[in-house]
Amino acid sequence: MTIRTIISCTIGAVLVAAAIWVATYDYLLFHTLAETIPNLVSLAIVIIVVHTHRYQDRPFIIILGIAFGCTVIFDTLHTLTYYGVDILIAAPRNMATELWVVGRYLDAIGMLLACLSLHLAVRPAYVLGGYLAATALALLSLFYWNNFPDCYIDGVGLTPFKIASEYMICAILLAGGGLLYRHRGA
């Protein structure tokens, strides 16, 4: 083992131990940190894509950047409306779960579209337009029209829509992963 490997393993073990301690000390703090860190990574990806898109010869990374850019909106709102956090609003438990589902759909569809772009002509401008429209419609559905299907019901738990959505999201991700594997040399 090299010194770099030992240092990496030590840092990893310390981070895991810290996460476990925070989770046992205050779950809401743990959840907020666990949601915020990936949001920051997504924002970093978006910033990189914005500044390097003109140097990309394939739309794969651009499409992922578009997807992450729209997804981070829902992931941040999920974190802020999580039951008990009450940073943005005192939202019902269902709201945070609905936001999480929308974010996962946007992630999965972005991965599938990016993988499709390896073999088909997918135009990032159309993807951006579609994502902006989907984001606007989802936000209106969640916050204005209040017609998004319930994902969590107090006293009952997760709804069939939420459970079916998780399976659908997994299927979309598997399809994208299969395409990525199939075109790994492209």
PDB file of C-alpha atoms in Angstrom:
ATOM      1  CA  MET A   1       0.000   0.000   0.000  1.00  0.00           C
ATOM      2  CA  THR A   2       1.162   3.459  -0.823  1.00  0.00           C
ATOM      3  CA  ILE A   3       1.087   6.411   1.550  1.00  0.00           C
ATOM      4  CA  ARG A   4      -1.586   8.022  -0.647  1.00  0.00           C
ATOM      5  CA  THR A   5      -3.846   4.972  -0.201  1.00  0.00           C
ATOM      6  CA  ILE A   6      -3.326   4.978   3.557  1.00  0.00           C
ATOM      7  CA  ILE A   7      -4.130   8.692   3.779  1.00  0.00           C
ATOM      8  CA  SER A   8      -7.231   8.274   1.581  1.00  0.00           C
ATOM      9  CA  CYS A   9      -8.496   5.361   3.687  1.00  0.00           C
ATOM     10  CA  THR A  10      -7.853   7.287   6.905  1.00  0.00           C
ATOM     11  CA  ILE A  11      -9.708  10.353   5.653  1.00  0.00           C
ATOM     12  CA  GLY A  12     -12.581   8.145   4.484  1.00  0.00           C
ATOM     13  CA  ALA A  13     -12.785   6.379   7.858  1.00  0.00           C
ATOM     14  CA  VAL A  14     -12.770   9.709   9.719  1.00  0.00           C
ATOM     15  CA  LEU A  15     -15.549  11.085   7.486  1.00  0.00           C
ATOM     16  CA  VAL A  16     -17.667   7.952   7.985  1.00  0.00           C
ATOM     17  CA  ALA A  17     -17.133   8.105  11.750  1.00  0.00           C
ATOM     18  CA  ALA A  18     -18.057  11.799  11.762  1.00  0.00           C
ATOM     19  CA  ALA A  19     -21.203  11.096   9.727  1.00  0.00           C
ATOM     20  CA  ILE A  20     -22.244   8.338  12.134  1.00  0.00           C
ATOM     21  CA  TRP A  21     -21.662  10.623  15.112  1.00  0.00           C
ATOM     22  CA  VAL A  22     -23.659  13.465  13.553  1.00  0.00           C
ATOM     23  CA  ALA A  23     -26.486  11.053  12.657  1.00  0.00           C
ATOM     24  CA  THR A  24     -26.728   9.840  16.249  1.00  0.00           C
ATOM     25  CA  TYR A  25     -26.363  13.342  17.683  1.00  0.00           C
ATOM     26  CA  ASP A  26     -28.919  15.134  15.475  1.00  0.00           C
ATOM     27  CA  TYR A  27     -30.612  13.380  12.563  1.00  0.00           C
ATOM     28  CA  LEU A  28     -31.941  16.607  11.032  1.00  0.00           C
ATOM     29  CA  LEU A  29     -28.426  18.029  10.926  1.00  0.00           C
ATOM     30  CA  PHE A  30     -27.176  14.798   9.361  1.00  0.00           C
ATOM     31  CA  HIS A  31     -29.941  14.838   6.740  1.00  0.00           C
ATOM     32  CA  THR A  32     -29.303  18.491   5.923  1.00  0.00           C
ATOM     33  CA  LEU A  33     -25.567  17.852   5.486  1.00  0.00           C
ATOM     34  CA  ALA A  34     -26.182  14.652   3.518  1.00  0.00           C
ATOM     35  CA  GLU A  35     -28.448  16.560   1.129  1.00  0.00           C
ATOM     36  CA  THR A  36     -26.369  19.744   0.908  1.00  0.00           C
ATOM     37  CA  ILE A  37     -23.071  18.097  -0.060  1.00  0.00           C
ATOM     38  CA  PRO A  38     -24.454  16.447  -3.248  1.00  0.00           C
ATOM     39  CA  ASN A  39     -26.203  19.729  -4.085  1.00  0.00           C
ATOM     40  CA  LEU A  40     -22.853  21.514  -3.948  1.00  0.00           C
ATOM     41  CA  VAL A  41     -21.309  18.829  -6.170  1.00  0.00           C
ATOM     42  CA  SER A  42     -24.190  19.250  -8.643  1.00  0.00           C
ATOM     43  CA  LEU A  43     -23.669  23.012  -8.667  1.00  0.00           C
ATOM     44  CA  ALA A  44     -19.957  22.493  -9.303  1.00  0.00           C
ATOM     45  CA  ILE A  45     -20.803  20.252 -12.270  1.00  0.00           C
ATOM     46  CA  VAL A  46     -23.187  22.885 -13.632  1.00  0.00           C
ATOM     47  CA  ILE A  47     -20.525  25.589 -13.289  1.00  0.00           C
ATOM     48  CA  ILE A  48     -17.965  23.410 -15.085  1.00  0.00           C
ATOM     49  CA  VAL A  49     -20.425  22.661 -17.896  1.00  0.00           C
ATOM     50  CA  VAL A  50     -21.372  26.324 -18.294  1.00  0.00           C
ATOM     51  CA  HIS A  51     -17.721  27.317 -18.629  1.00  0.00           C
ATOM     52  CA  THR A  52     -16.631  24.412 -20.874  1.00  0.00           C
ATOM     53  CA  HIS A  53     -19.677  23.675 -23.052  1.00  0.00           C
ATOM     54  CA  ARG A  54     -18.165  25.294 -26.141  1.00  0.00           C
ATOM     55  CA  TYR A  55     -15.212  22.905 -25.959  1.00  0.00           C
ATOM     56  CA  GLN A  56     -17.377  19.775 -25.857  1.00  0.00           C
ATOM     57  CA  ASP A  57     -17.626  17.837 -29.088  1.00  0.00           C
ATOM     58  CA  ARG A  58     -20.392  15.575 -27.736  1.00  0.00           C
ATOM     59  CA  PRO A  59     -23.488  16.638 -25.814  1.00  0.00           C
ATOM     60  CA  PHE A  60     -23.189  13.955 -23.076  1.00  0.00           C
ATOM     61  CA  ILE A  61     -21.673  16.219 -20.413  1.00  0.00           C
ATOM     62  CA  ILE A  62     -23.811  19.202 -21.441  1.00  0.00           C
ATOM     63  CA  ILE A  63     -27.012  17.179 -21.012  1.00  0.00           C
ATOM     64  CA  LEU A  64     -25.877  15.951 -17.596  1.00  0.00           C
ATOM     65  CA  GLY A  65     -25.127  19.558 -16.631  1.00  0.00           C
ATOM     66  CA  ILE A  66     -28.609  20.639 -17.700  1.00  0.00           C
ATOM     67  CA  ALA A  67     -30.188  17.796 -15.730  1.00  0.00           C
ATOM     68  CA  PHE A  68     -28.126  18.531 -12.607  1.00  0.00           C
ATOM     69  CA  GLY A  69     -28.925  22.233 -12.891  1.00  0.00           C
ATOM     70  CA  CYS A  70     -32.661  21.627 -12.792  1.00  0.00           C
ATOM     71  CA  THR A  71     -32.446  18.768 -10.303  1.00  0.00           C
ATOM     72  CA  VAL A  72     -30.541  20.852  -7.770  1.00  0.00           C
ATOM     73  CA  ILE A  73     -33.550  23.183  -7.546  1.00  0.00           C
ATOM     74  CA  PHE A  74     -35.747  20.343  -6.327  1.00  0.00           C
ATOM     75  CA  ASP A  75     -33.049  18.825  -4.133  1.00  0.00           C
ATOM     76  CA  THR A  76     -32.466  22.163  -2.396  1.00  0.00           C
ATOM     77  CA  LEU A  77     -36.197  22.671  -1.896  1.00  0.00           C
ATOM     78  CA  HIS A  78     -36.402  19.097  -0.565  1.00  0.00           C
ATOM     79  CA  THR A  79     -33.720  19.898   2.000  1.00  0.00           C
ATOM     80  CA  LEU A  80     -35.383  23.160   3.022  1.00  0.00           C
ATOM     81  CA  THR A  81     -38.879  21.627   3.370  1.00  0.00           C
ATOM     82  CA  TYR A  82     -37.838  18.384   5.076  1.00  0.00           C
ATOM     83  CA  TYR A  83     -40.136  17.688   8.021  1.00  0.00           C
ATOM     84  CA  GLY A  84     -38.721  19.257  11.163  1.00  0.00           C
ATOM     85  CA  VAL A  85     -36.134  21.438   9.416  1.00  0.00           C
ATOM     86  CA  ASP A  86     -38.626  24.220   8.633  1.00  0.00           C
ATOM     87  CA  ILE A  87     -36.025  26.487   7.059  1.00  0.00           C
ATOM     88  CA  LEU A  88     -38.145  27.596   4.110  1.00  0.00           C
ATOM     89  CA  ILE A  89     -41.679  26.820   5.243  1.00  0.00           C
ATOM     90  CA  ALA A  90     -43.345  24.554   7.759  1.00  0.00           C
ATOM     91  CA  ALA A  91     -44.211  22.098   5.010  1.00  0.00           C
ATOM     92  CA  PRO A  92     -46.102  18.850   5.404  1.00  0.00           C
ATOM     93  CA  ARG A  93     -44.028  15.648   5.189  1.00  0.00           C
ATOM     94  CA  ASN A  94     -45.508  14.966   1.778  1.00  0.00           C
ATOM     95  CA  MET A  95     -43.936  18.096   0.226  1.00  0.00           C
ATOM     96  CA  ALA A  96     -40.328  17.051   0.816  1.00  0.00           C
ATOM     97  CA  THR A  97     -41.062  13.565  -0.524  1.00  0.00           C
ATOM     98  CA  GLU A  98     -42.745  14.953  -3.646  1.00  0.00           C
ATOM     99  CA  LEU A  99     -39.772  17.236  -4.299  1.00  0.00           C
ATOM    100  CA  TRP A 100     -37.414  14.277  -3.858  1.00  0.00           C
ATOM    101  CA  VAL A 101     -39.388  12.204  -6.411  1.00  0.00           C
ATOM    102  CA  VAL A 102     -39.335  15.007  -9.001  1.00  0.00           C
ATOM    103  CA  GLY A 103     -35.591  15.429  -8.511  1.00  0.00           C
ATOM    104  CA  ARG A 104     -34.953  11.719  -8.998  1.00  0.00           C
ATOM    105  CA  TYR A 105     -37.054  11.635 -12.182  1.00  0.00           C
ATOM    106  CA  LEU A 106     -35.099  14.581 -13.581  1.00  0.00           C
ATOM    107  CA  ASP A 107     -31.806  12.877 -12.669  1.00  0.00           C
ATOM    108  CA  ALA A 108     -32.790   9.575 -14.236  1.00  0.00           C
ATOM    109  CA  ILE A 109     -34.185  11.087 -17.421  1.00  0.00           C
ATOM    110  CA  GLY A 110     -31.068  13.257 -17.752  1.00  0.00           C
ATOM    111  CA  MET A 111     -28.857  10.186 -17.474  1.00  0.00           C
ATOM    112  CA  LEU A 112     -30.931   8.369 -20.091  1.00  0.00           C
ATOM    113  CA  LEU A 113     -30.868  11.341 -22.489  1.00  0.00           C
ATOM    114  CA  ALA A 114     -27.126  11.790 -22.008  1.00  0.00           C
ATOM    115  CA  CYS A 115     -26.568   8.106 -22.778  1.00  0.00           C
ATOM    116  CA  LEU A 116     -28.842   8.320 -25.813  1.00  0.00           C
ATOM    117  CA  SER A 117     -26.746  11.245 -27.048  1.00  0.00           C
ATOM    118  CA  LEU A 118     -23.771   8.895 -27.413  1.00  0.00           C
ATOM    119  CA  HIS A 119     -25.418   7.261 -30.409  1.00  0.00           C
ATOM    120  CA  LEU A 120     -28.246   9.553 -31.512  1.00  0.00           C
ATOM    121  CA  ALA A 121     -28.361  13.220 -32.440  1.00  0.00           C
ATOM    122  CA  VAL A 122     -29.711  14.842 -29.263  1.00  0.00           C
ATOM    123  CA  ARG A 123     -29.579  18.624 -29.262  1.00  0.00           C
ATOM    124  CA  PRO A 124     -28.733  20.188 -25.907  1.00  0.00           C
ATOM    125  CA  ALA A 125     -30.836  23.279 -26.713  1.00  0.00           C
ATOM    126  CA  TYR A 126     -33.940  21.091 -26.960  1.00  0.00           C
ATOM    127  CA  VAL A 127     -32.986  19.283 -23.773  1.00  0.00           C
ATOM    128  CA  LEU A 128     -32.550  22.624 -21.988  1.00  0.00           C
ATOM    129  CA  GLY A 129     -35.950  23.815 -23.208  1.00  0.00           C
ATOM    130  CA  GLY A 130     -37.574  20.571 -22.148  1.00  0.00           C
ATOM    131  CA  TYR A 131     -35.942  20.650 -18.729  1.00  0.00           C
ATOM    132  CA  LEU A 132     -36.895  24.267 -18.120  1.00  0.00           C
ATOM    133  CA  ALA A 133     -40.497  23.509 -19.114  1.00  0.00           C
ATOM    134  CA  ALA A 134     -40.599  20.365 -16.940  1.00  0.00           C
ATOM    135  CA  THR A 135     -39.114  22.290 -14.011  1.00  0.00           C
ATOM    136  CA  ALA A 136     -41.660  25.086 -14.351  1.00  0.00           C
ATOM    137  CA  LEU A 137     -44.569  22.640 -14.671  1.00  0.00           C
ATOM    138  CA  ALA A 138     -43.403  20.593 -11.691  1.00  0.00           C
ATOM    139  CA  LEU A 139     -42.976  23.701  -9.526  1.00  0.00           C
ATOM    140  CA  LEU A 140     -46.434  24.925 -10.503  1.00  0.00           C
ATOM    141  CA  SER A 141     -47.898  21.480  -9.864  1.00  0.00           C
ATOM    142  CA  LEU A 142     -46.288  21.268  -6.433  1.00  0.00           C
ATOM    143  CA  PHE A 143     -46.675  24.805  -5.116  1.00  0.00           C
ATOM    144  CA  TYR A 144     -49.498  26.493  -7.037  1.00  0.00           C
ATOM    145  CA  TRP A 145     -51.909  23.927  -8.464  1.00  0.00           C
ATOM    146  CA  ASN A 146     -51.311  21.379  -5.671  1.00  0.00           C
ATOM    147  CA  ASN A 147     -52.150  18.534  -8.042  1.00  0.00           C
ATOM    148  CA  PHE A 148     -48.962  16.445  -7.833  1.00  0.00           C
ATOM    149  CA  PRO A 149     -49.785  12.924  -6.618  1.00  0.00           C
ATOM    150  CA  ASP A 150     -49.242  12.397  -2.899  1.00  0.00           C
ATOM    151  CA  CYS A 151     -46.060  10.517  -2.047  1.00  0.00           C
ATOM    152  CA  TYR A 152     -46.452  10.304   1.724  1.00  0.00           C
ATOM    153  CA  ILE A 153     -49.549  10.266   3.916  1.00  0.00           C
ATOM    154  CA  ASP A 154     -49.239  10.879   7.663  1.00  0.00           C
ATOM    155  CA  GLY A 155     -50.172   7.793   9.625  1.00  0.00           C
ATOM    156  CA  VAL A 156     -50.058   5.609   6.498  1.00  0.00           C
ATOM    157  CA  GLY A 157     -46.593   6.081   5.023  1.00  0.00           C
ATOM    158  CA  LEU A 158     -45.413   5.973   1.440  1.00  0.00           C
ATOM    159  CA  THR A 159     -48.076   5.905  -1.254  1.00  0.00           C
ATOM    160  CA  PRO A 160     -48.271   3.445  -4.158  1.00  0.00           C
ATOM    161  CA  PHE A 161     -47.329   6.327  -6.499  1.00  0.00           C
ATOM    162  CA  LYS A 162     -44.077   6.932  -4.594  1.00  0.00           C
ATOM    163  CA  ILE A 163     -43.195   3.235  -4.542  1.00  0.00           C
ATOM    164  CA  ALA A 164     -44.029   2.804  -8.237  1.00  0.00           C
ATOM    165  CA  SER A 165     -42.005   5.937  -9.008  1.00  0.00           C
ATOM    166  CA  GLU A 166     -38.950   4.454  -7.318  1.00  0.00           C
ATOM    167  CA  TYR A 167     -39.214   1.355  -9.502  1.00  0.00           C
ATOM    168  CA  MET A 168     -39.714   3.506 -12.607  1.00  0.00           C
ATOM    169  CA  ILE A 169     -36.705   5.654 -11.733  1.00  0.00           C
ATOM    170  CA  CYS A 170     -34.598   2.515 -11.238  1.00  0.00           C
ATOM    171  CA  ALA A 171     -35.755   1.199 -14.622  1.00  0.00           C
ATOM    172  CA  ILE A 172     -34.829   4.473 -16.331  1.00  0.00           C
ATOM    173  CA  LEU A 173     -31.404   4.448 -14.655  1.00  0.00           C
ATOM    174  CA  LEU A 174     -30.840   0.809 -15.658  1.00  0.00           C
ATOM    175  CA  ALA A 175     -31.755   1.663 -19.253  1.00  0.00           C
ATOM    176  CA  GLY A 176     -29.295   4.565 -19.197  1.00  0.00           C
ATOM    177  CA  GLY A 177     -26.617   2.389 -17.607  1.00  0.00           C
ATOM    178  CA  GLY A 178     -27.198  -0.294 -20.225  1.00  0.00           C
ATOM    179  CA  LEU A 179     -26.797   2.262 -23.010  1.00  0.00           C
ATOM    180  CA  LEU A 180     -23.669   3.628 -21.366  1.00  0.00           C
ATOM    181  CA  TYR A 181     -22.207   0.136 -21.100  1.00  0.00           C
ATOM    182  CA  ARG A 182     -23.193  -0.691 -24.688  1.00  0.00           C
ATOM    183  CA  HIS A 183     -21.507   2.460 -26.026  1.00  0.00           C
ATOM    184  CA  ARG A 184     -18.585   2.505 -23.593  1.00  0.00           C
ATOM    185  CA  GLY A 185     -16.048   2.682 -26.414  1.00  0.00           C
ATOM    186  CA  ALA A 186     -17.788   5.548 -28.215  1.00  0.00           C
TER     187      ALA A 186
END
